[in-house]
mmCIF file of C-alpha atoms and ligand atoms in Angstrom:
data_model
loop_
_atom_site.group_PDB
_atom_site.id
_atom_site.type_symbol
_atom_site.label_atom_id
_atom_site.label_comp_id
_atom_site.label_asym_id
_atom_site.label_seq_id
_atom_site.Cartn_x
_atom_site.Cartn_y
_atom_site.Cartn_z
ATOM 1 C CA MET A 1 -68.286 19.904 18.482
ATOM 2 C CA THR A 2 -66.468 18.708 15.395
ATOM 3 C CA ALA A 3 -64.769 15.259 15.999
ATOM 4 C CA LEU A 4 -62.458 15.369 13.158
ATOM 5 C CA GLU A 5 -61.602 17.891 10.635
ATOM 6 C CA VAL A 6 -59.150 17.124 7.712
ATOM 7 C CA GLU A 7 -58.501 20.270 5.431
ATOM 8 C CA ASN A 8 -56.366 20.193 2.484
ATOM 9 C CA VAL A 9 -54.114 17.511 3.680
ATOM 10 C CA GLY A 10 -51.296 16.146 1.127
ATOM 11 C CA PHE A 11 -48.630 13.494 1.761
ATOM 12 C CA ARG A 12 -45.647 12.522 -0.312
ATOM 13 C CA TYR A 13 -43.537 9.668 0.227
ATOM 14 C CA GLY A 14 -40.546 11.163 -1.794
ATOM 15 C CA ALA A 15 -41.973 11.746 -5.405
ATOM 16 C CA ARG A 16 -44.947 9.476 -4.776
ATOM 17 C CA THR A 17 -48.044 11.517 -3.896
ATOM 18 C CA ALA A 18 -50.095 9.687 -1.545
ATOM 19 C CA LEU A 19 -52.682 11.978 -0.334
ATOM 20 C CA SER A 20 -53.635 15.183 -2.660
ATOM 21 C CA ALA A 21 -55.750 18.087 -0.752
ATOM 22 C CA VAL A 22 -57.930 15.575 1.121
ATOM 23 C CA SER A 23 -60.704 17.495 3.226
ATOM 24 C CA PHE A 24 -63.676 16.156 5.039
ATOM 25 C CA ARG A 25 -65.209 16.711 8.508
ATOM 26 C CA LEU A 26 -66.648 14.247 10.835
ATOM 27 C CA GLU A 27 -69.343 15.258 13.555
ATOM 28 C CA GLU A 28 -69.863 13.865 16.962
ATOM 29 C CA GLY A 29 -71.519 10.316 16.784
ATOM 30 C CA GLN A 30 -71.123 10.040 12.915
ATOM 31 C CA PHE A 31 -69.934 6.403 11.560
ATOM 32 C CA CYS A 32 -68.010 7.005 8.659
ATOM 33 C CA ALA A 33 -66.427 4.432 6.208
ATOM 34 C CA LEU A 34 -63.286 5.542 4.557
ATOM 35 C CA LEU A 35 -63.621 3.434 1.424
ATOM 36 C CA GLY A 36 -60.750 3.008 -1.157
ATOM 37 C CA PRO A 37 -58.853 0.089 -2.887
ATOM 38 C CA ASN A 38 -55.534 -0.563 -2.004
ATOM 39 C CA GLY A 39 -53.286 2.072 -2.366
ATOM 40 C CA ALA A 40 -55.730 4.791 -1.789
ATOM 41 C CA GLY A 41 -53.939 6.466 0.825
ATOM 42 C CA LYS A 42 -55.995 5.012 3.727
ATOM 43 C CA SER A 43 -53.120 4.019 5.842
ATOM 44 C CA THR A 44 -51.293 7.265 5.043
ATOM 45 C CA LEU A 45 -54.020 9.037 6.229
ATOM 46 C CA PHE A 46 -54.312 7.118 9.405
ATOM 47 C CA SER A 47 -50.653 7.529 10.316
ATOM 48 C CA ILE A 48 -50.904 10.960 9.851
ATOM 49 C CA LEU A 49 -54.026 11.168 12.273
ATOM 50 C CA ALA A 50 -51.798 9.095 14.847
ATOM 51 C CA ARG A 51 -48.894 11.542 14.480
ATOM 52 C CA LEU A 52 -46.807 8.366 12.824
ATOM 53 C CA ASN A 53 -46.378 10.531 9.873
ATOM 54 C CA ASP A 54 -45.974 14.389 10.181
ATOM 55 C CA ILE A 55 -48.533 16.856 8.529
ATOM 56 C CA GLN A 56 -46.478 17.772 5.387
ATOM 57 C CA ALA A 57 -49.353 20.097 3.982
ATOM 58 C CA GLY A 58 -52.937 21.129 5.370
ATOM 59 C CA ARG A 59 -54.377 20.899 8.801
ATOM 60 C CA VAL A 60 -56.002 18.559 10.943
ATOM 61 C CA THR A 61 -58.157 19.135 13.992
ATOM 62 C CA ILE A 62 -59.582 16.717 16.553
ATOM 63 C CA ALA A 63 -62.128 17.213 19.144
ATOM 64 C CA ASP A 64 -61.420 21.031 18.357
ATOM 65 C CA CYS A 65 -57.683 20.808 18.842
ATOM 66 C CA ASP A 66 -55.069 21.316 16.225
ATOM 67 C CA LEU A 67 -53.061 18.235 15.763
ATOM 68 C CA ALA A 68 -49.994 20.022 14.865
ATOM 69 C CA ALA A 69 -50.155 22.743 17.784
ATOM 70 C CA GLN A 70 -51.700 20.464 20.553
ATOM 71 C CA PRO A 71 -50.654 16.736 19.734
ATOM 72 C CA LEU A 72 -50.875 15.410 23.208
ATOM 73 C CA LYS A 73 -54.288 17.008 23.933
ATOM 74 C CA ALA A 74 -55.689 16.250 20.404
ATOM 75 C CA LEU A 75 -54.193 12.559 20.647
ATOM 76 C CA ALA A 76 -55.799 12.018 24.178
ATOM 77 C CA GLN A 77 -59.245 12.276 22.145
ATOM 78 C CA VAL A 78 -58.458 9.291 19.890
ATOM 79 C CA GLY A 79 -58.630 5.823 20.014
ATOM 80 C CA ILE A 80 -56.819 3.612 17.442
ATOM 81 C CA VAL A 81 -57.176 0.263 15.922
ATOM 82 C CA PHE A 82 -54.180 -0.554 13.678
ATOM 83 C CA GLN A 83 -54.518 -3.067 10.682
ATOM 84 C CA GLN A 84 -51.689 -5.344 12.614
ATOM 85 C CA PRO A 85 -52.604 -6.976 16.041
ATOM 86 C CA THR A 86 -50.465 -5.327 18.892
ATOM 87 C CA LEU A 87 -51.443 -7.772 21.485
ATOM 88 C CA ASP A 88 -49.181 -9.856 23.768
ATOM 89 C CA LEU A 89 -50.397 -13.337 23.424
ATOM 90 C CA ASP A 90 -49.285 -14.758 26.579
ATOM 91 C CA MET A 91 -50.867 -12.293 28.755
ATOM 92 C CA THR A 92 -54.569 -12.447 29.888
ATOM 93 C CA VAL A 93 -56.680 -9.957 28.161
ATOM 94 C CA GLN A 94 -57.007 -7.783 31.542
ATOM 95 C CA ARG A 95 -53.135 -7.638 31.613
ATOM 96 C CA ASN A 96 -53.062 -6.258 28.263
ATOM 97 C CA MET A 97 -55.573 -3.784 29.005
ATOM 98 C CA MET A 98 -54.175 -2.708 32.098
ATOM 99 C CA TYR A 99 -50.771 -2.071 30.249
ATOM 100 C CA PHE A 100 -52.400 -0.014 27.755
ATOM 101 C CA ALA A 101 -54.500 1.891 30.528
ATOM 102 C CA ALA A 102 -51.171 2.784 32.235
ATOM 103 C CA LEU A 103 -49.937 4.387 29.035
ATOM 104 C CA HIS A 104 -52.838 6.694 29.475
ATOM 105 C CA GLY A 105 -52.221 7.419 32.889
ATOM 106 C CA LEU A 106 -54.928 5.090 34.452
ATOM 107 C CA HIS A 107 -53.947 2.711 37.414
ATOM 108 C CA GLY A 108 -55.663 0.538 39.896
ATOM 109 C CA ALA A 109 -59.390 0.522 40.432
ATOM 110 C CA ARG A 110 -60.289 3.195 38.140
ATOM 111 C CA ALA A 111 -58.297 1.369 35.263
ATOM 112 C CA ARG A 112 -60.163 -1.975 36.149
ATOM 113 C CA ARG A 113 -63.421 0.038 35.890
ATOM 114 C CA LYS A 114 -62.730 1.581 32.823
ATOM 115 C CA ILE A 115 -61.518 -1.602 31.377
ATOM 116 C CA GLU A 116 -64.711 -3.597 32.598
ATOM 117 C CA GLN A 117 -66.825 -0.842 31.025
ATOM 118 C CA ALA A 118 -64.986 -1.098 27.378
ATOM 119 C CA LEU A 119 -64.818 -4.954 27.541
ATOM 120 C CA SER A 120 -68.761 -4.679 28.082
ATOM 121 C CA LEU A 121 -69.331 -2.591 25.026
ATOM 122 C CA LEU A 122 -67.738 -5.041 22.961
ATOM 123 C CA GLY A 123 -69.392 -8.062 24.586
ATOM 124 C CA MET A 124 -65.889 -9.246 25.840
ATOM 125 C CA ALA A 125 -66.330 -8.892 29.687
ATOM 126 C CA GLU A 126 -66.490 -12.408 30.449
ATOM 127 C CA ARG A 127 -63.186 -13.230 28.715
ATOM 128 C CA SER A 128 -60.975 -10.761 30.787
ATOM 129 C CA THR A 129 -59.243 -13.695 32.670
ATOM 130 C CA GLU A 130 -58.409 -15.777 29.492
ATOM 131 C CA LYS A 131 -54.972 -15.648 27.610
ATOM 132 C CA VAL A 132 -55.117 -13.561 24.328
ATOM 133 C CA ARG A 133 -53.626 -16.804 22.582
ATOM 134 C CA THR A 134 -56.862 -18.588 23.374
ATOM 135 C CA LEU A 135 -59.126 -16.355 21.813
ATOM 136 C CA ASN A 136 -60.245 -16.477 18.166
ATOM 137 C CA GLY A 137 -59.541 -13.531 15.661
ATOM 138 C CA GLY A 138 -62.780 -12.170 16.062
ATOM 139 C CA HIS A 139 -62.633 -11.885 19.892
ATOM 140 C CA ARG A 140 -58.954 -10.502 19.483
ATOM 141 C CA ARG A 141 -60.142 -7.687 17.411
ATOM 142 C CA ARG A 142 -63.046 -7.065 19.716
ATOM 143 C CA MET A 143 -60.637 -6.649 22.487
ATOM 144 C CA GLU A 144 -58.189 -4.378 20.477
ATOM 145 C CA ILE A 145 -61.341 -2.394 19.830
ATOM 146 C CA ALA A 146 -62.345 -2.445 23.653
ATOM 147 C CA ARG A 147 -58.550 -1.304 24.508
ATOM 148 C CA ALA A 148 -58.972 1.572 22.304
ATOM 149 C CA LEU A 149 -61.740 2.869 24.308
ATOM 150 C CA ILE A 150 -60.460 2.434 27.999
ATOM 151 C CA HIS A 151 -59.413 6.420 28.050
ATOM 152 C CA GLU A 152 -62.885 7.331 26.649
ATOM 153 C CA PRO A 153 -61.862 9.188 23.510
ATOM 154 C CA LYS A 154 -64.170 11.062 21.414
ATOM 155 C CA LEU A 155 -63.137 9.474 17.982
ATOM 156 C CA LEU A 156 -62.334 5.989 17.022
ATOM 157 C CA LEU A 157 -59.975 5.131 14.173
ATOM 158 C CA LEU A 158 -60.104 1.690 12.821
ATOM 159 C CA ASP A 159 -57.674 0.960 9.674
ATOM 160 C CA GLU A 160 -59.381 -2.386 7.848
ATOM 161 C CA PRO A 161 -60.133 -4.185 11.437
ATOM 162 C CA THR A 162 -61.734 -6.797 9.897
ATOM 163 C CA VAL A 163 -58.991 -8.307 7.616
ATOM 164 C CA GLY A 164 -58.548 -11.845 7.805
ATOM 165 C CA LEU A 165 -61.723 -12.577 9.466
ATOM 166 C CA ASP A 166 -64.834 -14.564 8.313
ATOM 167 C CA ALA A 167 -68.146 -12.911 7.138
ATOM 168 C CA GLU A 168 -70.392 -13.442 10.172
ATOM 169 C CA THR A 169 -67.310 -12.389 12.580
ATOM 170 C CA ARG A 170 -66.911 -9.339 10.480
ATOM 171 C CA ARG A 171 -70.676 -8.441 10.637
ATOM 172 C CA ALA A 172 -70.468 -8.687 14.526
ATOM 173 C CA ILE A 173 -67.851 -6.577 14.618
ATOM 174 C CA THR A 174 -69.029 -3.688 12.330
ATOM 175 C CA ASP A 175 -72.630 -3.961 14.239
ATOM 176 C CA HIS A 176 -70.587 -3.424 17.622
ATOM 177 C CA VAL A 177 -68.960 -0.417 16.278
ATOM 178 C CA HIS A 178 -72.075 1.119 14.726
ATOM 179 C CA ASN A 179 -73.732 0.727 18.299
ATOM 180 C CA LEU A 180 -70.736 2.674 19.542
ATOM 181 C CA ALA A 181 -71.360 5.399 17.189
ATOM 182 C CA ALA A 182 -74.872 5.578 18.173
ATOM 183 C CA SER A 183 -73.902 6.104 21.598
ATOM 184 C CA GLY A 184 -71.999 9.357 20.739
ATOM 185 C CA LEU A 185 -68.338 8.305 19.335
ATOM 186 C CA SER A 186 -67.333 9.369 16.185
ATOM 187 C CA VAL A 187 -65.905 6.598 14.102
ATOM 188 C CA LEU A 188 -63.742 6.727 11.200
ATOM 189 C CA TRP A 189 -63.458 3.180 9.628
ATOM 190 C CA ALA A 190 -61.208 2.273 6.877
ATOM 191 C CA THR A 191 -61.918 -0.310 4.633
ATOM 192 C CA HIS A 192 -61.718 -1.909 0.897
ATOM 193 C CA LEU A 193 -64.714 -3.903 1.305
ATOM 194 C CA VAL A 194 -67.940 -2.383 0.151
ATOM 195 C CA ASP A 195 -70.199 -4.826 1.874
ATOM 196 C CA GLU A 196 -69.033 -3.619 5.342
ATOM 197 C CA VAL A 197 -70.937 -0.198 4.421
ATOM 198 C CA ASP A 198 -74.568 0.118 5.773
ATOM 199 C CA ASP A 199 -77.093 2.108 3.681
ATOM 200 C CA GLY A 200 -77.331 4.932 6.185
ATOM 201 C CA ASP A 201 -73.364 5.242 6.683
ATOM 202 C CA ARG A 202 -71.646 7.965 5.397
ATOM 203 C CA VAL A 203 -69.025 7.019 2.867
ATOM 204 C CA ILE A 204 -65.868 8.941 1.928
ATOM 205 C CA VAL A 205 -64.290 7.183 -1.310
ATOM 206 C CA LEU A 206 -60.623 7.657 -1.550
ATOM 207 C CA HIS A 207 -58.596 6.842 -4.683
ATOM 208 C CA GLU A 208 -55.344 7.802 -5.478
ATOM 209 C CA GLY A 209 -54.891 10.244 -2.666
ATOM 210 C CA HIS A 210 -58.150 11.889 -3.900
ATOM 211 C CA VAL A 211 -61.598 12.135 -2.189
ATOM 212 C CA ARG A 212 -63.977 11.187 -5.071
ATOM 213 C CA ALA A 213 -67.265 10.925 -3.213
ATOM 214 C CA ASP A 214 -68.522 11.970 0.235
ATOM 215 C CA ALA A 215 -72.228 11.191 0.904
ATOM 216 C CA THR A 216 -74.422 8.665 2.432
ATOM 217 C CA ALA A 217 -74.256 4.923 0.868
ATOM 218 C CA ALA A 218 -77.710 5.287 -0.228
ATOM 219 C CA ASP A 219 -77.014 8.694 -2.065
ATOM 220 C CA LEU A 220 -73.947 7.378 -3.524
ATOM 221 C CA ALA A 221 -75.689 4.276 -4.745
ATOM 222 C CA GLY A 222 -78.435 6.055 -6.346
ATOM 223 C CA ASN A 223 -80.399 3.587 -8.350
ATOM 224 C CA ARG A 224 -77.676 1.140 -8.789
ATOM 225 C CA SER A 225 -75.935 -0.846 -6.395
ATOM 226 C CA LEU A 226 -73.150 0.604 -4.014
ATOM 227 C CA VAL A 227 -70.585 -1.817 -5.486
ATOM 228 C CA ASP A 228 -71.396 -0.332 -9.251
ATOM 229 C CA ALA A 229 -71.175 3.224 -7.830
ATOM 230 C CA TYR A 230 -67.424 2.164 -6.069
ATOM 231 C CA LEU A 231 -66.436 0.555 -9.093
ATOM 232 C CA GLU A 232 -67.183 3.594 -11.312
ATOM 233 C CA LEU A 233 -65.491 6.043 -9.191
ATOM 234 C CA THR A 234 -62.400 3.884 -8.655
ATOM 235 C CA GLY A 235 -62.128 1.386 -11.617
ATOM 236 C CA ALA A 236 -61.147 -1.145 -8.678
ATOM 237 C CA ALA A 237 -61.228 -4.798 -9.023
ATOM 238 C CA GLU A 238 -61.025 -5.382 -5.525
ATOM 239 C CA THR A 239 -64.518 -5.628 -3.821
ATOM 240 C CA SER A 240 -65.793 -8.002 -1.478
ATOM 241 C CA LEU A 241 -68.280 -9.897 -4.298
HETATM 242 P P1 LIG B 1 -54.042 2.066 1.426
HETATM 243 O O1 LIG B 1 -53.912 2.154 3.051
HETATM 244 O O2 LIG B 1 -55.481 2.528 0.985
HETATM 245 O O3 LIG B 1 -53.856 0.725 0.763
HETATM 246 P P2 LIG B 1 -51.414 3.559 1.536
HETATM 247 O O4 LIG B 1 -51.544 4.697 2.477
HETATM 248 O O5 LIG B 1 -50.760 2.208 2.231
HETATM 249 O O6 LIG B 1 -52.796 3.069 1.033
HETATM 250 O O7 LIG B 1 -50.536 3.709 0.311
HETATM 251 C C1 LIG B 1 -51.158 5.016 -0.334
HETATM 252 C C2 LIG B 1 -49.928 5.301 -1.439
HETATM 253 O O8 LIG B 1 -48.654 5.370 -1.023
HETATM 254 C C3 LIG B 1 -49.594 3.979 -2.279
HETATM 255 O O9 LIG B 1 -49.054 4.277 -3.667
HETATM 256 C C4 LIG B 1 -48.321 3.302 -1.643
HETATM 257 O O10 LIG B 1 -47.633 2.399 -2.580
HETATM 258 C C5 LIG B 1 -47.427 4.490 -0.991
HETATM 259 N N1 LIG B 1 -46.717 4.268 0.011
HETATM 260 C C6 LIG B 1 -47.453 3.705 1.179
HETATM 261 N N2 LIG B 1 -46.488 3.788 2.267
HETATM 262 C C7 LIG B 1 -45.293 3.919 1.586
HETATM 263 C C8 LIG B 1 -43.968 4.166 2.032
HETATM 264 N N3 LIG B 1 -43.544 3.900 3.256
HETATM 265 N N4 LIG B 1 -42.987 4.659 1.037
HETATM 266 C C9 LIG B 1 -43.339 4.937 -0.308
HETATM 267 N N5 LIG B 1 -44.662 4.854 -0.604
HETATM 268 C C10 LIG B 1 -45.582 4.472 0.272
#
């Protein structure tokens, strides 16, 4: 099964082109970093994949379903973590998760079982009775990732999920998500931080709406550092250095 296929996707905001003929394919269980500086088009692509933006040009297939022709079936296979947190701070972890489960048609004992499984995957099971407000930023993010897994999607999309977190917490979250990919989930992780990419990861470099490279991090770097390769491709000043 192909988890995600993006074929010649283009997008414009009026006269401004945000994406130009973007194409790539993600297989089952692959972790892929979508690396690009601010303005590269990452959020625009995620909005298309989440159906917040229409597909203006090209075609998107998710878990072998055409996103335009079968949007509900395709989106049922997707878990999404957006840049901006969307948790109710005054509810407990469990209640936030139950609310989201209900949106996916999951209720009662079945929902509770799926929630517990998802929280366990992120090392958050013991936090379920705590109010979100009492959790630190890293735990809130882990909870959002767990929430995106309740309905057991095939594809997990994360849009700069570690923004605002310290280095240690970022590492813990990237490690958790790599483990999810190792167990069969396909992951597209948007970031502008080169240090979130591991040597063995696949990396798609997006710049000014174009795919500039699609290779493993090690191949992309060659005999230089990945940061140097990235700077050469994008001329970006923004790295995690
Ligand atoms: P990234 O997520 O990689 O930072 P975006 O997808 O947010 O990139 O932006 C890609 C391009 O589209 C940028 O040039 C940005 O200014 C432009 N853009 C994004 N959102 C809008 C919008 N709502 N209206 C007009 N232009 C936008």
